[in-house]
Coordinates of C-alpha atoms in Angstrom, one line a residue:
M21 CA 4.1 5.6 -4.4
S22 CA 2.6 7.5 -7.1
A23 CA 0.3 10.8 -7.2
R24 CA -1.0 13.3 -9.4
I25 CA 0.8 16.4 -9.3
L26 CA 0.2 20.1 -10.7
V27 CA 3.1 22.0 -11.8
V28 CA 2.6 25.8 -12.2
D29 CA 5.0 28.1 -13.9
D30 CA 4.9 31.0 -16.4
I31 CA 8.4 30.2 -17.6
E32 CA 8.4 27.1 -19.9
A33 CA 11.7 25.6 -20.0
N34 CA 11.5 25.6 -15.6
V35 CA 7.8 23.7 -16.2
R36 CA 9.3 21.0 -18.4
L37 CA 12.3 20.6 -16.3
L38 CA 10.3 19.6 -13.0
E39 CA 7.6 17.7 -15.5
A40 CA 10.6 15.4 -16.7
K41 CA 11.8 15.0 -13.4
L42 CA 8.6 13.8 -11.9
S43 CA 7.7 11.9 -14.6
A44 CA 10.9 9.9 -14.4
E45 CA 10.0 9.0 -11.1
Y46 CA 5.8 8.1 -12.4
Y47 CA 4.3 10.5 -11.5
Q48 CA 1.4 11.4 -13.0
V49 CA 2.1 15.4 -14.4
S50 CA -0.4 18.3 -15.2
V51 CA 0.8 21.8 -16.0
A52 CA -0.3 25.1 -16.0
Y53 CA 1.6 28.6 -17.3
D54 CA -0.4 31.3 -15.1
G55 CA -2.8 31.5 -11.8
P56 CA -6.0 31.3 -13.5
T57 CA -5.3 28.1 -15.9
A58 CA -3.9 26.6 -12.4
L59 CA -7.1 27.1 -10.4
A60 CA -9.2 25.9 -12.9
L61 CA -7.1 23.0 -13.4
A62 CA -7.1 22.2 -9.8
A63 CA -10.8 22.4 -8.8
D64 CA -11.0 20.1 -12.1
E65 CA -8.5 17.5 -11.5
L66 CA -8.0 17.7 -7.8
P67 CA -4.2 16.9 -8.0
D68 CA -2.7 15.2 -5.0
V69 CA 0.1 17.7 -5.1
I70 CA 0.7 21.6 -6.5
L71 CA 3.9 22.7 -7.0
L72 CA 3.1 26.3 -7.7
D73 CA 6.0 29.4 -8.6
V74 CA 6.1 32.6 -6.5
M75 CA 6.9 35.0 -9.4
M76 CA 4.0 34.9 -12.1
P77 CA 2.8 38.3 -13.7
G78 CA -0.7 39.0 -13.5
M79 CA -1.7 36.8 -10.2
D80 CA 1.5 35.9 -8.3
G81 CA 1.7 32.6 -6.5
F82 CA 0.8 34.1 -3.3
T83 CA -3.1 34.8 -4.6
V84 CA -3.4 31.4 -6.3
C85 CA -2.6 29.7 -2.9
R86 CA -4.7 31.8 -0.8
R87 CA -7.5 31.5 -3.7
L88 CA -7.2 27.3 -3.6
K89 CA -7.5 27.5 0.0
E90 CA -10.6 29.7 0.0
D91 CA -12.4 27.0 -2.3
P92 CA -13.5 24.4 -0.5
A93 CA -13.1 21.9 -3.2
T94 CA -9.1 22.7 -3.2
R95 CA -8.4 23.9 0.2
H96 CA -6.8 20.1 1.7
I97 CA -4.4 20.3 -1.6
P98 CA -1.5 20.5 -0.1
V99 CA 0.7 23.8 -2.0
V100 CA 4.3 23.7 -2.4
L101 CA 5.5 27.5 -2.9
V102 CA 8.6 27.2 -5.8
T103 CA 10.8 30.5 -5.7
A104 CA 13.8 31.9 -6.3
L105 CA 13.1 34.0 -3.2
D106 CA 14.7 32.7 0.3
G107 CA 13.5 35.6 2.2
R108 CA 11.8 35.8 5.7
A109 CA 9.3 37.9 4.4
D110 CA 8.4 35.4 1.4
R111 CA 8.4 32.7 3.2
I112 CA 6.0 34.1 6.6
Q113 CA 3.1 35.2 3.3
G114 CA 3.4 32.0 2.0
L115 CA 2.8 30.0 5.1
E116 CA 0.2 32.6 6.2
A117 CA -1.8 32.0 2.5
G118 CA -1.7 28.9 3.3
A119 CA 1.6 27.0 1.6
S120 CA 2.6 23.4 3.0
D121 CA 6.3 24.2 2.4
F122 CA 8.7 26.0 -0.3
L123 CA 11.1 24.7 -2.4
T124 CA 13.7 27.0 -3.4
K125 CA 15.7 27.4 -7.3
P126 CA 17.5 25.5 -8.3
I127 CA 15.4 22.7 -7.1
D128 CA 17.2 20.1 -5.1
D129 CA 15.7 16.5 -6.4
V130 CA 15.9 14.6 -2.5
M131 CA 14.3 17.5 -1.5
L132 CA 11.6 17.9 -4.1
F133 CA 10.7 14.2 -3.4
A134 CA 11.2 13.9 0.2
R135 CA 8.8 16.6 0.4
V136 CA 6.3 15.4 -2.7
R137 CA 6.2 11.8 -0.8
S138 CA 5.0 13.4 2.6
L139 CA 3.1 15.4 1.2
T140 CA 1.0 12.8 -0.6
R141 CA 0.5 10.3 2.3
F142 CA -0.8 13.4 4.1
K143 CA -3.4 13.8 1.3
L144 CA -4.1 10.0 0.6
V145 CA -5.5 10.0 4.4
I146 CA -7.7 13.1 4.1
D147 CA -8.9 11.4 0.4
E148 CA -9.8 8.6 1.9
L149 CA -12.1 10.6 4.8
R150 CA -13.4 12.8 2.5
Q151 CA -14.5 10.3 0.5
R152 CA -16.4 8.6 3.5
E153 CA -17.7 11.7 4.3
A154 CA -19.1 11.8 1.1
S155 CA -20.7 9.0 0.8
G156 CA -22.2 9.7 4.3
R157 CA -23.8 12.9 3.2
R158 CA -25.0 11.0 0.2
I159 CA -27.2 8.7 2.3
G160 CA -28.5 10.8 4.7
V161 CA -26.3 9.7 8.2
I162 CA -24.1 13.1 8.0
A163 CA -25.7 16.8 7.6
G164 CA -24.2 20.1 7.6
A165 CA -21.0 21.0 6.9
A166 CA -17.6 21.9 9.1
S167 CA -18.1 24.2 11.5
R168 CA -15.1 26.7 11.5
L169 CA -11.6 25.1 11.9
D170 CA -8.8 27.6 13.3
G171 CA -5.7 26.9 14.3
L172 CA -5.7 28.5 17.4
G173 CA -5.8 27.8 21.2
G174 CA -3.7 24.3 20.5
R175 CA -2.0 22.0 22.8
V176 CA 1.1 21.5 22.0
L177 CA 3.6 19.7 23.2
V178 CA 7.3 20.9 22.8
V179 CA 10.0 18.1 23.6
D180 CA 13.4 19.8 23.6
D181 CA 16.3 19.3 26.4
N182 CA 17.5 22.6 25.4
E183 CA 15.8 24.5 28.0
R184 CA 16.7 28.0 27.1
Q185 CA 15.3 27.1 23.4
A186 CA 12.1 25.5 24.7
Q187 CA 11.3 28.3 26.9
R188 CA 11.7 30.7 24.1
V189 CA 9.3 28.2 21.8
A190 CA 6.7 27.7 24.4
A191 CA 7.0 31.7 25.7
E192 CA 6.2 32.5 21.3
L193 CA 3.4 30.1 21.4
A194 CA 1.6 30.9 24.7
V195 CA 0.3 34.1 23.1
E196 CA -2.3 31.7 20.9
H197 CA -1.8 28.5 22.0
R198 CA -1.2 26.2 25.4
P199 CA 2.4 24.8 25.3
V200 CA 3.6 22.3 27.9
I201 CA 7.5 21.3 27.6
E202 CA 9.1 18.0 28.3
S203 CA 12.5 16.9 28.1
D204 CA 12.2 13.8 28.7
P205 CA 11.2 11.7 25.8
A206 CA 9.4 8.6 27.9
K207 CA 7.3 11.1 29.4
A208 CA 7.0 13.1 26.6
Q209 CA 5.3 9.7 24.5
I210 CA 2.7 9.2 27.6
S211 CA 1.8 13.4 27.3
A212 CA 1.3 12.7 23.5
G213 CA -1.1 10.1 24.2
G214 CA -3.2 12.4 25.7
P215 CA -5.3 15.6 24.0
V216 CA -2.2 17.0 22.3
D217 CA -2.7 18.9 18.5
L218 CA 0.9 19.2 17.9
V219 CA 4.3 17.7 18.8
I220 CA 7.3 20.2 18.5
I221 CA 10.4 18.0 18.6
N222 CA 14.5 19.1 18.9
A223 CA 15.8 17.0 15.9
A224 CA 19.2 17.9 17.0
A225 CA 18.3 17.6 21.1
K226 CA 21.9 16.2 22.5
G227 CA 20.2 13.8 25.4
F228 CA 18.0 11.7 23.1
D229 CA 17.2 11.0 19.4
G230 CA 14.6 13.3 18.2
L231 CA 13.7 11.7 15.0
R232 CA 14.1 7.8 16.8
F233 CA 11.4 9.7 18.8
A234 CA 9.3 11.0 16.1
A235 CA 9.3 7.2 14.9
A236 CA 8.2 5.7 18.0
L237 CA 5.3 8.3 17.9
R238 CA 4.6 7.1 14.8
S239 CA 4.4 3.5 15.4
D240 CA 2.0 3.8 18.3
E241 CA -1.6 3.6 17.5
R242 CA -2.3 6.7 19.7
T243 CA -0.3 8.8 18.4
R244 CA -0.1 7.4 14.7
H245 CA -2.2 10.5 13.5
L246 CA -0.6 13.4 15.5
P247 CA 1.0 15.9 13.5
I248 CA 4.7 16.7 14.4
L249 CA 6.6 19.8 13.5
A250 CA 10.6 19.3 13.6
M251 CA 12.9 21.8 14.5
V252 CA 16.4 21.3 12.3
D253 CA 19.3 23.3 11.1
P254 CA 18.4 24.4 7.4
D255 CA 21.6 23.0 6.7
E256 CA 21.4 19.4 7.7
R257 CA 20.0 18.0 4.7
P258 CA 20.3 14.1 5.2
R259 CA 18.3 14.9 8.7
I260 CA 15.6 16.6 7.1
V261 CA 15.0 14.0 4.3
K262 CA 14.9 11.1 7.0
A263 CA 12.5 13.6 9.6
L264 CA 10.1 13.6 6.1
E265 CA 10.6 10.0 5.3
I266 CA 9.7 8.8 8.6
G267 CA 6.3 11.0 9.0
I268 CA 7.4 14.2 10.4
N269 CA 4.6 16.6 8.9
D270 CA 6.7 19.6 8.6
I271 CA 10.3 21.4 9.2
L272 CA 10.9 24.2 11.0
P273 CA 14.3 25.8 10.4
R274 CA 16.8 27.0 13.1
P275 CA 17.1 29.7 13.8
I276 CA 13.6 29.7 15.0
D277 CA 11.4 33.1 13.9
P278 CA 8.5 33.8 15.7
Q279 CA 6.5 34.5 12.9
E280 CA 7.4 31.3 10.6
L281 CA 6.8 29.2 14.4
A282 CA 3.4 31.1 14.7
A283 CA 2.2 30.5 10.9
R284 CA 3.5 26.5 10.8
V285 CA 2.3 25.9 13.6
K286 CA -1.4 27.2 12.6
T287 CA -1.7 25.1 9.8
Q288 CA -0.9 22.1 11.5
I289 CA -3.1 22.3 14.0
Q290 CA -5.9 23.5 11.7
R291 CA -5.4 20.3 9.5
K292 CA -5.3 18.3 12.5
R293 CA -8.9 19.7 13.7
Y294 CA -10.0 19.0 9.7
T295 CA -9.0 15.4 9.8
D296 CA -10.4 15.2 13.3
Y297 CA -13.7 16.3 12.1
L298 CA -13.4 14.2 9.1
R299 CA -13.0 11.0 11.7
Q300 CA -15.7 12.0 13.7
N301 CA -18.2 12.2 11.3
L302 CA -16.9 8.7 9.5
D303 CA -17.5 7.0 13.2
Y304 CA -20.8 8.7 13.3
S305 CA -21.8 7.7 10.0
L306 CA -20.6 3.7 10.8
E307 CA -22.5 4.4 14.4
L308 CA -25.7 5.9 12.5
A309 CA -25.5 2.5 10.1
V310 CA -26.1 0.1 12.7
T311 CA -28.5 2.0 15.0
D312 CA -32.1 2.9 15.3
Q313 CA -32.2 6.4 15.2
L314 CA -35.8 6.9 16.8
T315 CA -34.6 4.7 20.4
G316 CA -31.2 4.5 20.0
L317 CA -30.7 0.4 20.1
H318 CA -29.1 -1.1 17.7
N319 CA -30.9 -2.3 14.5
R320 CA -31.1 -5.2 12.3
R321 CA -28.6 -5.1 10.2
Y322 CA -26.5 -5.1 13.2
M323 CA -28.1 -7.7 15.2
T324 CA -28.4 -9.9 12.5
G325 CA -24.0 -10.0 12.2
Q326 CA -23.7 -10.5 15.8
L327 CA -26.4 -13.0 16.0
D328 CA -24.6 -15.3 12.7
S329 CA -21.2 -15.4 14.7
L330 CA -22.7 -15.8 18.1
V331 CA -25.0 -19.1 16.4
K332 CA -22.3 -20.2 14.9
R333 CA -19.7 -20.3 17.6
A334 CA -22.7 -22.3 19.5
G335 CA -22.6 -24.4 17.2
L336 CA -19.0 -25.5 17.1
G337 CA -19.3 -26.2 21.1
G338 CA -19.1 -22.5 22.4
D339 CA -22.0 -21.2 24.7
P340 CA -25.5 -21.1 24.2
V341 CA -27.2 -17.8 22.7
A342 CA -31.0 -17.0 23.2
A343 CA -33.1 -14.5 21.4
L344 CA -36.3 -12.9 22.7
L345 CA -38.5 -11.5 20.2
I346 CA -40.8 -8.9 21.6
D347 CA -44.3 -7.2 20.1
L348 CA -45.7 -4.0 21.4
D349 CA -49.6 -5.2 22.1
H350 CA -52.3 -3.3 20.1
F351 CA -49.7 -0.6 19.2
K352 CA -52.1 0.1 16.0
K353 CA -54.6 1.3 18.4
I354 CA -51.9 3.9 20.2
N355 CA -51.0 5.4 16.7
D356 CA -54.4 5.6 15.1
G357 CA -56.0 6.9 18.3
F358 CA -53.0 9.3 19.6
G359 CA -51.1 10.0 16.7
H360 CA -47.4 8.7 15.4
D361 CA -45.7 11.2 17.7
V362 CA -47.4 9.5 20.8
G363 CA -46.7 6.1 19.4
D364 CA -42.8 7.3 18.8
E365 CA -42.7 8.3 22.4
V366 CA -44.2 4.8 23.2
L367 CA -41.5 3.4 21.6
R368 CA -38.9 5.5 23.1
E369 CA -39.8 5.0 26.4
F370 CA -40.0 0.7 25.8
A371 CA -36.6 0.8 24.4
L372 CA -35.9 2.9 27.6
R373 CA -37.1 0.4 30.0
L374 CA -35.9 -2.8 27.8
A375 CA -32.3 -1.9 28.0
S376 CA -32.0 -1.1 31.7
N377 CA -33.4 -4.9 32.1
V378 CA -31.3 -6.8 30.3
R379 CA -27.4 -7.7 31.3
A380 CA -24.8 -6.1 30.0
I381 CA -23.9 -8.8 27.4
D382 CA -27.1 -8.6 25.5
L383 CA -28.1 -6.8 22.6
P384 CA -31.3 -5.4 22.6
C385 CA -32.4 -4.1 18.8
R386 CA -35.4 -2.6 17.1
Y387 CA -36.1 -5.4 14.8
G388 CA -38.8 -3.1 12.8
G389 CA -42.0 -1.6 13.5
E390 CA -43.2 -2.2 17.2
E391 CA -41.3 -5.3 17.0
F392 CA -37.8 -5.7 19.1
T393 CA -35.3 -8.3 19.8
V394 CA -32.6 -9.0 22.6
I395 CA -29.7 -11.5 21.6
M396 CA -28.4 -13.3 24.8
P397 CA -25.2 -14.7 24.6
D398 CA -24.1 -17.4 26.9
T399 CA -27.8 -18.2 27.8
Q400 CA -29.8 -21.1 28.4
L401 CA -33.5 -20.9 27.3
A402 CA -34.8 -21.4 31.6
D403 CA -32.7 -18.1 31.8
A404 CA -34.0 -15.9 28.7
L405 CA -37.4 -17.1 30.2
R406 CA -37.0 -15.4 33.6
I407 CA -35.4 -12.1 31.8
A408 CA -38.2 -12.4 29.7
E409 CA -41.2 -12.2 32.5
R410 CA -38.6 -9.8 34.6
I411 CA -39.3 -7.1 31.3
R412 CA -42.8 -7.8 30.5
M413 CA -43.7 -7.3 34.0
H414 CA -41.6 -3.8 34.2
V415 CA -43.1 -2.8 30.8
S416 CA -47.1 -3.7 32.1
G417 CA -46.3 -2.6 35.8
S418 CA -46.4 0.9 35.5
P419 CA -48.1 3.4 32.5
F420 CA -46.3 4.9 29.7
R421 CA -46.4 8.8 30.5
V422 CA -46.6 10.3 27.0
A423 CA -48.2 13.8 24.8
H424 CA -46.0 15.6 27.7
G425 CA -46.7 14.1 30.8
S426 CA -50.7 14.6 29.8
E427 CA -51.7 11.1 28.9
L428 CA -51.2 7.9 30.9
L429 CA -51.0 4.9 28.7
T430 CA -51.0 0.9 30.0
V431 CA -48.5 -0.9 27.8
T432 CA -48.3 -4.7 27.5
I433 CA -45.9 -7.0 25.7
S434 CA -45.8 -10.5 24.1
V435 CA -42.8 -12.3 24.1
G436 CA -41.4 -15.2 22.4
V437 CA -38.1 -17.2 23.6
S438 CA -36.2 -19.5 21.8
A439 CA -32.5 -20.9 22.6
T440 CA -29.9 -22.8 20.2
S441 CA -30.1 -26.2 20.5
G442 CA -27.4 -28.0 18.9
P443 CA -24.4 -28.1 16.0
D444 CA -27.3 -27.8 13.2
D445 CA -29.0 -24.6 14.4
T446 CA -29.6 -21.4 12.6
P447 CA -30.2 -17.8 13.1
E448 CA -33.2 -18.2 11.1
A449 CA -34.7 -21.4 12.8
L450 CA -33.8 -19.7 16.1
L451 CA -35.7 -16.6 15.2
K452 CA -38.4 -18.5 13.8
R453 CA -38.7 -20.4 16.7
A454 CA -39.1 -17.3 18.4
D455 CA -41.6 -15.9 16.3
E456 CA -43.9 -18.8 16.3
A457 CA -43.8 -18.2 20.2
V458 CA -45.1 -14.9 20.2
Y459 CA -47.5 -16.0 18.0
E460 CA -49.0 -18.1 20.5
A461 CA -48.3 -15.5 23.5
K462 CA -50.7 -13.4 20.8
K463 CA -53.4 -16.0 20.8
S464 CA -53.2 -16.6 24.5
G465 CA -54.6 -13.0 25.2
R466 CA -51.4 -11.2 24.4
N467 CA -49.3 -9.9 28.2
A468 CA -47.3 -12.7 27.9
V469 CA -44.3 -14.7 27.7
V470 CA -43.6 -18.3 25.6
G471 CA -40.9 -20.5 25.0
K472 CA -40.6 -22.7 22.3
A473 CA -37.5 -25.2 22.3
A474 CA -36.6 -26.9 19.0

């Protein structure tokens, strides 16, 4: 998997060494020799991963990392701090600044590429979600920005058969989160499918294989995107590399430092909430793309796609399909006499009455303006006529209360009904017959239901 890597170090020899190693693995590499240049390049190129030296004159790596995370354009880019320092205070300071992890000089090539591959996978997911969210904003189906997405108050599942260690981790987390301990991996997998923000696994558990459990979470659709933090001894290099390869998000070295635990947990929960926010926006934009915003019914685009597949299936010997085409009588008079606000109220109320008088398998849609359709799978023409008559009576039988309840309007509808008639029938022909039936209903005096066979 290729990626764009930004290498930042004030020592040219270090930069050239990293550049050579990464280029040999077919990564696209950009370089910067100071903090301000790194910030400018990051904003301009939006790399997939930033390898950032800590000890630089003027603006050190901690400051650069903090600035990157403060900028909405670059805060999603993973940052790995590269340092000759290996002290606890420096690790915690870097994590609190927003760094994803550390690489200690001299750099272990295997750890370097394992970490880069792991972070690149995460970045690709974020990029895809961000791109789709941006598309939603451009076409106006998503508005506003993300509210503050902090990393506190998370639901954390601790999977560990070392009771003393699990209790200690849970006690530390309980200050800011809601931890739950589970020692049985089978029960833990069930729990992970619920409302969980993070799973912490003891990769060195004696009673089960922690990495196999993590792999099971990654293969389960319900938990595929759930962040996983693995507790691993820092000298178990093969286990750490394998953990990153199977999709574990972060490594927590043992013995566990409370501040480092807090920082890494906060980062993972923050990321999950951000990706959840992007996924929810994507789901919302997809829903809006097929939903009429005024009435809440599906729109014509969605109806067309569903009708095409249903008619095709009917033509191949499947169940028949019926269509109702409904037009609100004299709707222009309502708009002209009471205003478009009242007209909108009438459309919303009609949509409610329509949706409450069709079956669960039926598809009520707004066709456009004051026209509506109902697509009815597994329905003969005679059955569709009965349902259409029930809808007509429910609409005309009681007035519509509009203008904040100050006006009562009698509303009637004209309904055309058609149904598929053979293997050569088409969606266009089906709707055309229903449209001709609506015309006949209006011609006969409106407030009527007319069926038209092929």
